[in-house]
Amino acid sequence: MKNKKSAVRRLYVDYTRSVPVGGIRAHGGANYTKVFLTDLKKYMETEECCYEVVILWPDGYEGNSRLEKEILKDGVYHIKKIRSLEGVRFENGAVLFLPLLGIKEYPLLKKLRQQNVRLILTIHGLRLMDTKWDMYDFLYKRSCSGKIMALTEAVILLPVKRLVYRYRIRKYVSYCDAVVTVSAYTLGMLASLKVELPAVFLQYQNVWNHDKAGQTKQDCADTYMLFVSGNREEKNLARTLAAYKKYYEYNPKPLKLIVVGTEREITGNIVKCLRLQRIVRRHDLIFMPYVDDQKLDRMYQNAAFLLYTSKSEGFGLPVLEAALRLCPSVAAYGTSVPEVLGGCACYVNPFSKDSIVRGMNLMTDPVERSRYRDRLRIAQRISEDRIELSNIGLFEFLFCDKTKYGREPDAAGH
């Protein structure tokens, strides 16, 4: 884009929080950032604006996906490598978009506000507020000490953390000029906390390669059900495996189950505790580590259905990823997941093993899968419209005139 140099203003996008940390190689928040940058590029190619976009990129990180490498090399964005967001000095009137920020880092919002920066914060979910611990979570811990620590976390530390959580949200979110949420559920949770929100945008998430999705579904490959992100307790893998054991034992023609995004130590302990090896044959239950986007894309296309029984979600991106590839879902009806597809998924109670089994049995029927795929063809068009409309609203705000929508800080810098 060509603009007069004197008229150039800057939109900064923080990428430092969207890289793999703590052994988690893929999560919805990081995907959200990548897709945001992809969609923003398309918007800038068609709309005239006087901003240049600067990505605050973590120094020393070279990117571990094709999309990240494209972002670094295509020249559309200016890349500024930094060690820490706290050390960046912004010019007066700059816009800073924070697509992912942990609750522990919320005090940073006050410091940034004192630089007279327009702050736009994305809040994906409030998992700590709706987390429900149960006995299946303890199967992720191998040692007795680990189980004791988990019980202490659930009974004693979790209520304290929730109090701190509420305090930080109420205190620091108001320093922003706008808040973006990815679901009405998250927005409702914020309302229940009585947070005084600035401008609010409900951003329906996108999938990074959705333009190619749904084109190569192979019905003949429907030989397995797919479970993604199996390494985290809130994804509910342990209870789902217990349900699969029951489904497998009583179903004359069971589908195999492939679980993606796991570590051998964790899944091995769950399998042992549930005694799955006594019922389920080894080649019918397959655990895989994290896979790249291209391989996951093929797995969605070839799966009979997605098994997504998560106990807590800010959005539920895998359900959308599957839908755009005409892969139906057996999904949890809790938190935000039903917003993604409405009536185009088979919903189950994530806390009921029997309910999950019923969902498996229903979607094992090829006729039922065909019916859900017919609904998904309609849902594809609706989802694409929702993505486009929510993008337009957010991008227009990011590039808008501050005097129209913004606010000036008071003497305290707020």
Tab-separated table of C-alpha atoms in Angstrom:
chain	number	residue	atom	x	y	z
A	1	MET	CA	0.000	0.000	0.000
A	2	LYS	CA	1.248	3.460	-0.861
A	3	ASN	CA	0.554	6.320	1.501
A	4	LYS	CA	2.084	9.676	2.125
A	5	LYS	CA	4.781	9.241	4.678
A	6	SER	CA	3.588	12.131	6.816
A	7	ALA	CA	0.130	10.567	7.064
A	8	VAL	CA	1.293	7.130	8.146
A	9	ARG	CA	0.081	5.894	11.501
A	10	ARG	CA	0.904	2.546	13.006
A	11	LEU	CA	-1.124	-0.423	14.105
A	12	TYR	CA	0.965	-2.761	16.257
A	13	VAL	CA	-0.014	-6.414	16.608
A	14	ASP	CA	1.566	-8.343	19.465
A	15	TYR	CA	2.730	-11.815	18.406
A	16	THR	CA	4.908	-12.589	21.407
A	17	ARG	CA	2.107	-14.451	23.220
A	18	SER	CA	1.105	-16.525	20.192
A	19	VAL	CA	4.115	-18.838	19.997
A	20	PRO	CA	4.396	-22.366	21.460
A	21	VAL	CA	5.091	-22.342	25.201
A	22	GLY	CA	5.065	-24.903	27.983
A	23	GLY	CA	4.959	-27.868	25.635
A	24	ILE	CA	1.674	-26.735	24.040
A	25	ARG	CA	2.404	-26.507	20.331
A	26	ALA	CA	-1.077	-25.534	19.171
A	27	HIS	CA	-4.013	-23.764	20.766
A	28	GLY	CA	-6.984	-21.683	19.682
A	29	GLY	CA	-5.533	-18.351	20.812
A	30	ALA	CA	-2.412	-18.740	18.667
A	31	ASN	CA	-4.485	-19.867	15.682
A	32	TYR	CA	-6.689	-16.814	16.157
A	33	THR	CA	-3.654	-14.515	15.846
A	34	LYS	CA	-2.386	-16.199	12.685
A	35	VAL	CA	-5.762	-16.095	10.984
A	36	PHE	CA	-6.304	-12.486	12.093
A	37	LEU	CA	-3.100	-11.486	10.290
A	38	THR	CA	-4.131	-13.438	7.181
A	39	ASP	CA	-7.558	-11.788	7.044
A	40	LEU	CA	-6.128	-8.364	7.834
A	41	LYS	CA	-3.800	-8.681	4.855
A	42	LYS	CA	-6.773	-9.350	2.565
A	43	TYR	CA	-8.623	-6.362	4.019
A	44	MET	CA	-5.660	-4.021	3.483
A	45	GLU	CA	-5.384	-5.133	-0.145
A	46	THR	CA	-8.932	-3.983	-0.868
A	47	GLU	CA	-9.433	-1.037	1.498
A	48	GLU	CA	-7.518	2.234	1.585
A	49	CYS	CA	-6.061	3.195	4.956
A	50	CYS	CA	-3.213	5.354	6.191
A	51	TYR	CA	-1.809	2.850	8.685
A	52	GLU	CA	1.194	0.606	8.426
A	53	VAL	CA	0.954	-2.612	10.389
A	54	VAL	CA	3.884	-3.600	12.602
A	55	ILE	CA	4.055	-7.098	14.059
A	56	LEU	CA	5.851	-7.281	17.395
A	57	TRP	CA	7.663	-10.556	16.824
A	58	PRO	CA	9.532	-12.471	19.574
A	59	ASP	CA	13.258	-12.130	19.045
A	60	GLY	CA	14.901	-15.467	18.252
A	61	TYR	CA	11.713	-17.183	17.095
A	62	GLU	CA	11.853	-18.192	13.422
A	63	GLY	CA	8.358	-19.614	13.108
A	64	ASN	CA	7.421	-23.289	13.059
A	65	SER	CA	4.619	-23.316	10.484
A	66	ARG	CA	4.232	-22.432	6.832
A	67	LEU	CA	1.820	-19.644	7.675
A	68	GLU	CA	4.230	-18.025	10.133
A	69	LYS	CA	7.054	-18.148	7.605
A	70	GLU	CA	4.822	-16.530	5.010
A	71	ILE	CA	4.020	-13.728	7.444
A	72	LEU	CA	7.739	-13.114	7.963
A	73	LYS	CA	8.662	-13.135	4.277
A	74	ASP	CA	5.765	-11.693	2.252
A	75	GLY	CA	6.667	-8.052	3.022
A	76	VAL	CA	3.121	-6.877	3.725
A	77	TYR	CA	3.829	-6.336	7.396
A	78	HIS	CA	6.717	-4.609	9.090
A	79	ILE	CA	8.406	-6.968	11.539
A	80	LYS	CA	9.835	-5.565	14.759
A	81	LYS	CA	11.642	-8.177	16.802
A	82	ILE	CA	11.433	-7.604	20.532
A	83	ARG	CA	12.406	-9.405	23.698
A	84	SER	CA	9.506	-8.121	25.743
A	85	LEU	CA	6.410	-6.027	25.126
A	86	GLU	CA	7.139	-4.146	28.353
A	87	GLY	CA	10.238	-2.572	26.806
A	88	VAL	CA	8.554	-1.193	23.678
A	89	ARG	CA	7.958	2.541	23.458
A	90	PHE	CA	4.985	3.516	21.300
A	91	GLU	CA	4.434	6.822	19.578
A	92	ASN	CA	1.531	8.954	20.718
A	93	GLY	CA	-1.744	7.813	19.141
A	94	ALA	CA	-0.513	4.387	17.983
A	95	VAL	CA	-2.906	1.446	18.047
A	96	LEU	CA	-1.918	-1.775	19.818
A	97	PHE	CA	-3.925	-4.928	19.182
A	98	LEU	CA	-3.427	-7.675	21.767
A	99	PRO	CA	-4.845	-10.894	20.302
A	100	LEU	CA	-3.738	-12.959	23.300
A	101	LEU	CA	-2.881	-11.820	26.815
A	102	GLY	CA	-2.765	-13.915	29.973
A	103	ILE	CA	-4.633	-12.708	33.033
A	104	LYS	CA	-1.330	-12.451	34.945
A	105	GLU	CA	-0.209	-9.827	32.448
A	106	TYR	CA	-3.244	-7.562	32.744
A	107	PRO	CA	-1.393	-4.945	34.868
A	108	LEU	CA	0.563	-4.233	31.678
A	109	LEU	CA	-2.606	-2.640	30.261
A	110	LYS	CA	-2.324	0.238	32.735
A	111	LYS	CA	1.312	0.901	31.804
A	112	LEU	CA	0.511	0.868	28.096
A	113	ARG	CA	-2.429	3.182	28.581
A	114	GLN	CA	-0.115	5.771	30.122
A	115	GLN	CA	1.674	6.002	26.755
A	116	ASN	CA	-1.572	7.221	25.169
A	117	VAL	CA	-1.874	4.084	23.054
A	118	ARG	CA	-5.216	2.888	21.762
A	119	LEU	CA	-5.562	-0.596	23.257
A	120	ILE	CA	-7.705	-3.355	21.787
A	121	LEU	CA	-7.707	-6.568	23.834
A	122	THR	CA	-9.065	-9.971	22.843
A	123	ILE	CA	-10.551	-12.119	25.605
A	124	HIS	CA	-10.960	-15.669	24.353
A	125	GLY	CA	-12.536	-17.247	27.375
A	126	LEU	CA	-12.673	-17.196	31.156
A	127	ARG	CA	-11.729	-20.822	31.740
A	128	LEU	CA	-10.779	-20.313	35.346
A	129	MET	CA	-14.326	-19.103	36.032
A	130	ASP	CA	-16.093	-22.127	34.547
A	131	THR	CA	-13.550	-24.885	35.249
A	132	LYS	CA	-15.152	-27.934	36.840
A	133	TRP	CA	-12.797	-30.449	38.364
A	134	ASP	CA	-13.811	-34.110	38.534
A	135	MET	CA	-12.234	-37.454	39.303
A	136	TYR	CA	-11.299	-38.143	35.686
A	137	ASP	CA	-8.851	-35.224	35.826
A	138	PHE	CA	-6.725	-37.152	38.304
A	139	LEU	CA	-5.994	-39.797	35.667
A	140	TYR	CA	-3.609	-37.301	34.070
A	141	LYS	CA	-1.372	-37.543	37.164
A	142	ARG	CA	0.841	-40.595	37.547
A	143	SER	CA	2.105	-40.191	41.094
A	144	CYS	CA	0.250	-39.932	44.384
A	145	SER	CA	1.907	-36.581	45.046
A	146	GLY	CA	0.629	-35.325	41.694
A	147	LYS	CA	-2.906	-36.389	42.571
A	148	ILE	CA	-2.660	-34.690	45.979
A	149	MET	CA	-1.458	-31.485	44.330
A	150	ALA	CA	-4.351	-31.641	41.848
A	151	LEU	CA	-6.850	-32.103	44.694
A	152	THR	CA	-5.318	-29.179	46.585
A	153	GLU	CA	-5.563	-27.085	43.418
A	154	ALA	CA	-9.233	-27.949	42.961
A	155	VAL	CA	-10.402	-27.506	46.562
A	156	ILE	CA	-8.204	-24.719	47.954
A	157	LEU	CA	-6.286	-22.838	45.275
A	158	LEU	CA	-8.982	-22.605	42.601
A	159	PRO	CA	-11.373	-20.420	44.677
A	160	VAL	CA	-8.478	-18.090	45.529
A	161	LYS	CA	-7.423	-17.884	41.881
A	162	ARG	CA	-10.979	-17.025	40.895
A	163	LEU	CA	-11.021	-14.101	43.318
A	164	VAL	CA	-7.752	-12.783	41.844
A	165	TYR	CA	-9.132	-13.387	38.358
A	166	ARG	CA	-12.247	-11.305	39.040
A	167	TYR	CA	-10.206	-8.508	40.593
A	168	ARG	CA	-7.775	-8.211	37.682
A	169	ILE	CA	-10.472	-8.270	35.022
A	170	ARG	CA	-12.540	-5.602	36.756
A	171	LYS	CA	-9.539	-3.389	37.425
A	172	TYR	CA	-7.598	-3.534	34.173
A	173	VAL	CA	-9.971	-4.228	31.285
A	174	SER	CA	-11.370	-0.705	31.509
A	175	TYR	CA	-7.953	0.645	30.464
A	176	CYS	CA	-8.651	-0.629	26.948
A	177	ASP	CA	-10.423	1.268	24.180
A	178	ALA	CA	-12.137	-1.908	22.994
A	179	VAL	CA	-12.538	-5.530	23.945
A	180	VAL	CA	-12.917	-8.318	21.408
A	181	THR	CA	-14.565	-11.552	22.520
A	182	VAL	CA	-14.806	-14.672	20.407
A	183	SER	CA	-18.156	-15.886	21.733
A	184	ALA	CA	-21.363	-14.628	23.262
A	185	TYR	CA	-20.676	-17.044	26.106
A	186	THR	CA	-17.473	-15.188	27.013
A	187	LEU	CA	-19.281	-11.880	26.709
A	188	GLY	CA	-21.960	-13.148	29.084
A	189	MET	CA	-19.325	-14.281	31.558
A	190	LEU	CA	-17.838	-10.780	31.538
A	191	ALA	CA	-21.284	-9.340	32.131
A	192	SER	CA	-21.775	-11.677	35.098
A	193	LEU	CA	-18.590	-10.244	36.598
A	194	LYS	CA	-20.121	-6.772	36.215
A	195	VAL	CA	-17.137	-5.572	34.220
A	196	GLU	CA	-17.590	-2.110	32.758
A	197	LEU	CA	-16.588	-2.753	29.179
A	198	PRO	CA	-15.451	-0.181	26.618
A	199	ALA	CA	-16.422	-0.770	22.970
A	200	VAL	CA	-17.127	-4.463	22.384
A	201	PHE	CA	-16.692	-6.607	19.261
A	202	LEU	CA	-17.901	-10.179	18.942
A	203	GLN	CA	-15.393	-11.812	16.610
A	204	TYR	CA	-16.510	-15.053	14.971
A	205	GLN	CA	-13.278	-16.970	14.452
A	206	ASN	CA	-11.876	-17.982	11.096
A	207	VAL	CA	-9.899	-21.009	9.930
A	208	TRP	CA	-6.570	-20.283	8.271
A	209	ASN	CA	-7.194	-22.291	5.087
A	210	HIS	CA	-10.992	-22.285	4.987
A	211	ASP	CA	-11.011	-21.301	1.296
A	212	LYS	CA	-9.852	-24.851	0.488
A	213	ALA	CA	-12.058	-26.556	3.032
A	214	GLY	CA	-14.909	-28.896	2.183
A	215	GLN	CA	-13.677	-29.617	-1.336
A	216	THR	CA	-12.187	-33.095	-0.986
A	217	LYS	CA	-14.264	-34.962	1.590
A	218	GLN	CA	-13.875	-38.690	0.977
A	219	ASP	CA	-16.864	-40.638	2.276
A	220	CYS	CA	-15.098	-43.933	1.618
A	221	ALA	CA	-12.466	-43.030	4.205
A	222	ASP	CA	-14.911	-42.891	7.142
A	223	THR	CA	-13.094	-45.488	9.221
A	224	TYR	CA	-12.324	-43.539	12.389
A	225	MET	CA	-13.535	-40.916	14.819
A	226	LEU	CA	-11.097	-38.085	15.557
A	227	PHE	CA	-10.266	-36.436	18.893
A	228	VAL	CA	-7.970	-33.379	18.912
A	229	SER	CA	-5.910	-31.707	21.684
A	230	GLY	CA	-5.941	-34.736	23.948
A	231	ASN	CA	-3.215	-33.536	26.302
A	232	ARG	CA	-5.199	-31.040	28.370
A	233	GLU	CA	-7.601	-31.961	31.165
A	234	GLU	CA	-10.321	-29.558	30.076
A	235	LYS	CA	-10.565	-31.363	26.726
A	236	ASN	CA	-12.055	-34.305	28.642
A	237	LEU	CA	-10.058	-37.101	27.032
A	238	ALA	CA	-10.075	-39.399	30.065
A	239	ARG	CA	-13.875	-39.540	30.353
A	240	THR	CA	-14.178	-39.813	26.576
A	241	LEU	CA	-11.850	-42.830	26.543
A	242	ALA	CA	-13.968	-44.418	29.263
A	243	ALA	CA	-17.005	-43.828	27.029
A	244	TYR	CA	-15.168	-45.264	24.026
A	245	LYS	CA	-14.388	-48.411	26.005
A	246	LYS	CA	-18.117	-48.916	26.635
A	247	TYR	CA	-19.015	-48.065	23.024
A	248	TYR	CA	-16.378	-50.483	21.723
A	249	GLU	CA	-17.473	-53.327	23.995
A	250	TYR	CA	-21.125	-53.260	22.925
A	251	ASN	CA	-20.905	-52.099	19.301
A	252	PRO	CA	-20.601	-54.961	16.769
A	253	LYS	CA	-18.803	-52.756	14.233
A	254	PRO	CA	-16.988	-50.043	16.192
A	255	LEU	CA	-15.038	-47.285	14.509
A	256	LYS	CA	-11.452	-46.843	15.556
A	257	LEU	CA	-10.481	-43.736	17.528
A	258	ILE	CA	-7.502	-41.517	16.654
A	259	VAL	CA	-6.418	-39.022	19.312
A	260	VAL	CA	-4.164	-36.156	18.172
A	261	GLY	CA	-2.008	-33.865	20.311
A	262	THR	CA	-0.957	-36.245	23.074
A	263	GLU	CA	2.077	-37.229	25.102
A	264	ARG	CA	2.839	-40.899	25.633
A	265	GLU	CA	3.362	-40.534	29.371
A	266	ILE	CA	-0.096	-39.018	29.936
A	267	THR	CA	-2.083	-41.258	27.609
A	268	GLY	CA	-0.254	-44.350	28.826
A	269	ASN	CA	-1.337	-43.642	32.390
A	270	ILE	CA	-4.967	-43.023	31.354
A	271	VAL	CA	-5.089	-46.234	29.298
A	272	LYS	CA	-3.640	-48.212	32.199
A	273	CYS	CA	-6.024	-46.757	34.785
A	274	LEU	CA	-9.084	-47.367	32.604
A	275	ARG	CA	-7.840	-50.834	31.624
A	276	LEU	CA	-8.590	-50.061	28.007
A	277	GLN	CA	-6.149	-52.652	26.724
A	278	ARG	CA	-8.421	-55.419	28.070
A	279	ILE	CA	-11.277	-54.407	25.742
A	280	VAL	CA	-9.926	-52.268	22.908
A	281	ARG	CA	-7.490	-53.715	20.398
A	282	ARG	CA	-4.292	-51.711	20.024
A	283	HIS	CA	-4.780	-50.898	16.321
A	284	ASP	CA	-8.265	-49.493	17.025
A	285	LEU	CA	-7.049	-46.838	19.491
A	286	ILE	CA	-4.246	-44.685	18.099
A	287	PHE	CA	-2.494	-41.843	19.895
A	288	MET	CA	-0.526	-39.265	17.914
A	289	PRO	CA	1.566	-36.241	18.913
A	290	TYR	CA	0.829	-32.767	17.576
A	291	VAL	CA	0.589	-32.734	13.781
A	292	ASP	CA	1.049	-29.851	11.363
A	293	ASP	CA	-1.874	-28.001	9.779
A	294	GLN	CA	-1.701	-29.893	6.488
A	295	LYS	CA	-1.842	-33.308	8.131
A	296	LEU	CA	-4.641	-32.270	10.469
A	297	ASP	CA	-6.544	-30.965	7.454
A	298	ARG	CA	-6.353	-34.405	5.816
A	299	MET	CA	-7.406	-36.108	9.030
A	300	TYR	CA	-10.541	-33.953	9.239
A	301	GLN	CA	-11.357	-34.760	5.634
A	302	ASN	CA	-11.016	-38.511	6.123
A	303	ALA	CA	-12.627	-38.844	9.574
A	304	ALA	CA	-16.138	-40.187	10.032
A	305	PHE	CA	-16.726	-37.490	12.633
A	306	LEU	CA	-15.004	-35.271	15.198
A	307	LEU	CA	-15.381	-36.195	18.854
A	308	TYR	CA	-15.196	-32.896	20.758
A	309	THR	CA	-16.314	-33.331	24.362
A	310	SER	CA	-14.462	-30.389	25.880
A	311	LYS	CA	-15.607	-29.225	29.327
A	312	SER	CA	-14.639	-25.593	28.760
A	313	GLU	CA	-14.195	-23.536	25.584
A	314	GLY	CA	-13.887	-19.878	24.694
A	315	PHE	CA	-15.025	-20.683	21.149
A	316	GLY	CA	-14.520	-24.270	19.941
A	317	LEU	CA	-12.357	-23.834	16.859
A	318	PRO	CA	-11.933	-27.565	16.021
A	319	VAL	CA	-15.693	-27.876	15.535
A	320	LEU	CA	-15.546	-25.128	12.908
A	321	GLU	CA	-12.405	-26.581	11.338
A	322	ALA	CA	-14.173	-29.926	10.993
A	323	ALA	CA	-17.395	-28.385	9.683
A	324	LEU	CA	-15.639	-26.486	6.907
A	325	ARG	CA	-14.314	-29.861	5.750
A	326	LEU	CA	-17.774	-31.455	5.933
A	327	CYS	CA	-16.756	-33.529	8.930
A	328	PRO	CA	-19.690	-33.751	11.401
A	329	SER	CA	-19.141	-33.418	15.155
A	330	VAL	CA	-20.256	-35.071	18.350
A	331	ALA	CA	-19.725	-32.034	20.561
A	332	ALA	CA	-20.220	-30.878	24.139
A	333	TYR	CA	-23.262	-28.689	24.674
A	334	GLY	CA	-21.553	-26.687	27.426
A	335	THR	CA	-19.935	-23.227	27.359
A	336	SER	CA	-19.479	-21.690	23.876
A	337	VAL	CA	-19.412	-24.721	21.559
A	338	PRO	CA	-23.081	-24.629	20.407
A	339	GLU	CA	-22.560	-21.086	19.088
A	340	VAL	CA	-20.198	-22.349	16.411
A	341	LEU	CA	-22.621	-24.522	14.437
A	342	GLY	CA	-26.028	-24.223	16.056
A	343	GLY	CA	-28.142	-27.224	15.058
A	344	CYS	CA	-25.527	-28.761	12.777
A	345	ALA	CA	-23.765	-30.878	15.411
A	346	CYS	CA	-24.778	-33.777	17.633
A	347	TYR	CA	-24.573	-32.471	21.197
A	348	VAL	CA	-23.766	-34.500	24.312
A	349	ASN	CA	-23.276	-33.844	28.001
A	350	PRO	CA	-19.478	-33.670	28.487
A	351	PHE	CA	-19.845	-34.813	32.102
A	352	SER	CA	-21.869	-37.938	31.255
A	353	LYS	CA	-20.121	-41.027	29.922
A	354	ASP	CA	-23.450	-42.509	28.790
A	355	SER	CA	-24.352	-39.347	26.876
A	356	ILE	CA	-21.025	-39.465	25.017
A	357	VAL	CA	-21.614	-43.137	24.168
A	358	ARG	CA	-25.046	-42.281	22.733
A	359	GLY	CA	-23.441	-39.622	20.545
A	360	MET	CA	-20.858	-42.123	19.283
A	361	ASN	CA	-23.536	-44.698	18.497
A	362	LEU	CA	-25.665	-42.171	16.622
A	363	MET	CA	-22.844	-40.846	14.460
A	364	THR	CA	-21.522	-44.339	13.709
A	365	ASP	CA	-24.585	-44.748	11.465
A	366	PRO	CA	-23.605	-43.654	7.889
A	367	VAL	CA	-27.139	-42.403	7.242
A	368	GLU	CA	-26.985	-40.059	10.228
A	369	ARG	CA	-23.566	-38.788	9.183
A	370	SER	CA	-24.941	-38.021	5.731
A	371	ARG	CA	-27.784	-36.000	7.264
A	372	TYR	CA	-25.390	-33.956	9.345
A	373	ARG	CA	-23.178	-33.313	6.329
A	374	ASP	CA	-26.181	-31.940	4.465
A	375	ARG	CA	-26.677	-29.480	7.330
A	376	LEU	CA	-22.983	-28.601	7.300
A	377	ARG	CA	-23.160	-27.533	3.650
A	378	ILE	CA	-25.628	-24.860	4.747
A	379	ALA	CA	-23.577	-24.035	7.859
A	380	GLN	CA	-20.497	-23.417	5.688
A	381	ARG	CA	-22.147	-20.490	3.917
A	382	ILE	CA	-23.499	-19.059	7.173
A	383	SER	CA	-20.095	-19.348	8.883
A	384	GLU	CA	-18.295	-17.653	6.004
A	385	ASP	CA	-20.752	-14.728	6.124
A	386	ARG	CA	-20.319	-14.400	9.895
A	387	ILE	CA	-16.539	-14.429	9.543
A	388	GLU	CA	-16.585	-11.712	6.879
A	389	LEU	CA	-19.000	-9.447	8.741
A	390	SER	CA	-17.175	-9.683	12.074
A	391	ASN	CA	-13.840	-9.030	10.343
A	392	ILE	CA	-15.152	-5.876	8.688
A	393	GLY	CA	-16.434	-4.485	11.989
A	394	LEU	CA	-13.174	-5.121	13.831
A	395	PHE	CA	-10.863	-3.898	11.058
A	396	GLU	CA	-12.835	-0.692	10.577
A	397	PHE	CA	-12.482	0.026	14.281
A	398	LEU	CA	-8.744	-0.677	14.256
A	399	PHE	CA	-8.199	1.837	11.472
A	400	CYS	CA	-10.784	4.389	12.573
A	401	ASP	CA	-10.196	7.996	13.563
A	402	LYS	CA	-9.442	8.118	17.272
A	403	THR	CA	-11.404	11.310	17.759
A	404	LYS	CA	-14.524	9.506	16.583
A	405	TYR	CA	-14.342	6.385	18.727
A	406	GLY	CA	-11.407	6.824	21.073
A	407	ARG	CA	-11.026	8.492	24.426
A	408	GLU	CA	-8.375	10.690	25.875
A	409	PRO	CA	-6.611	9.615	29.082
A	410	ASP	CA	-7.278	11.551	32.223
A	411	ALA	CA	-4.585	12.958	34.498
A	412	ALA	CA	-3.971	9.513	35.968
A	413	GLY	CA	-3.331	8.080	32.538
A	414	HIS	CA	-6.613	6.161	32.448
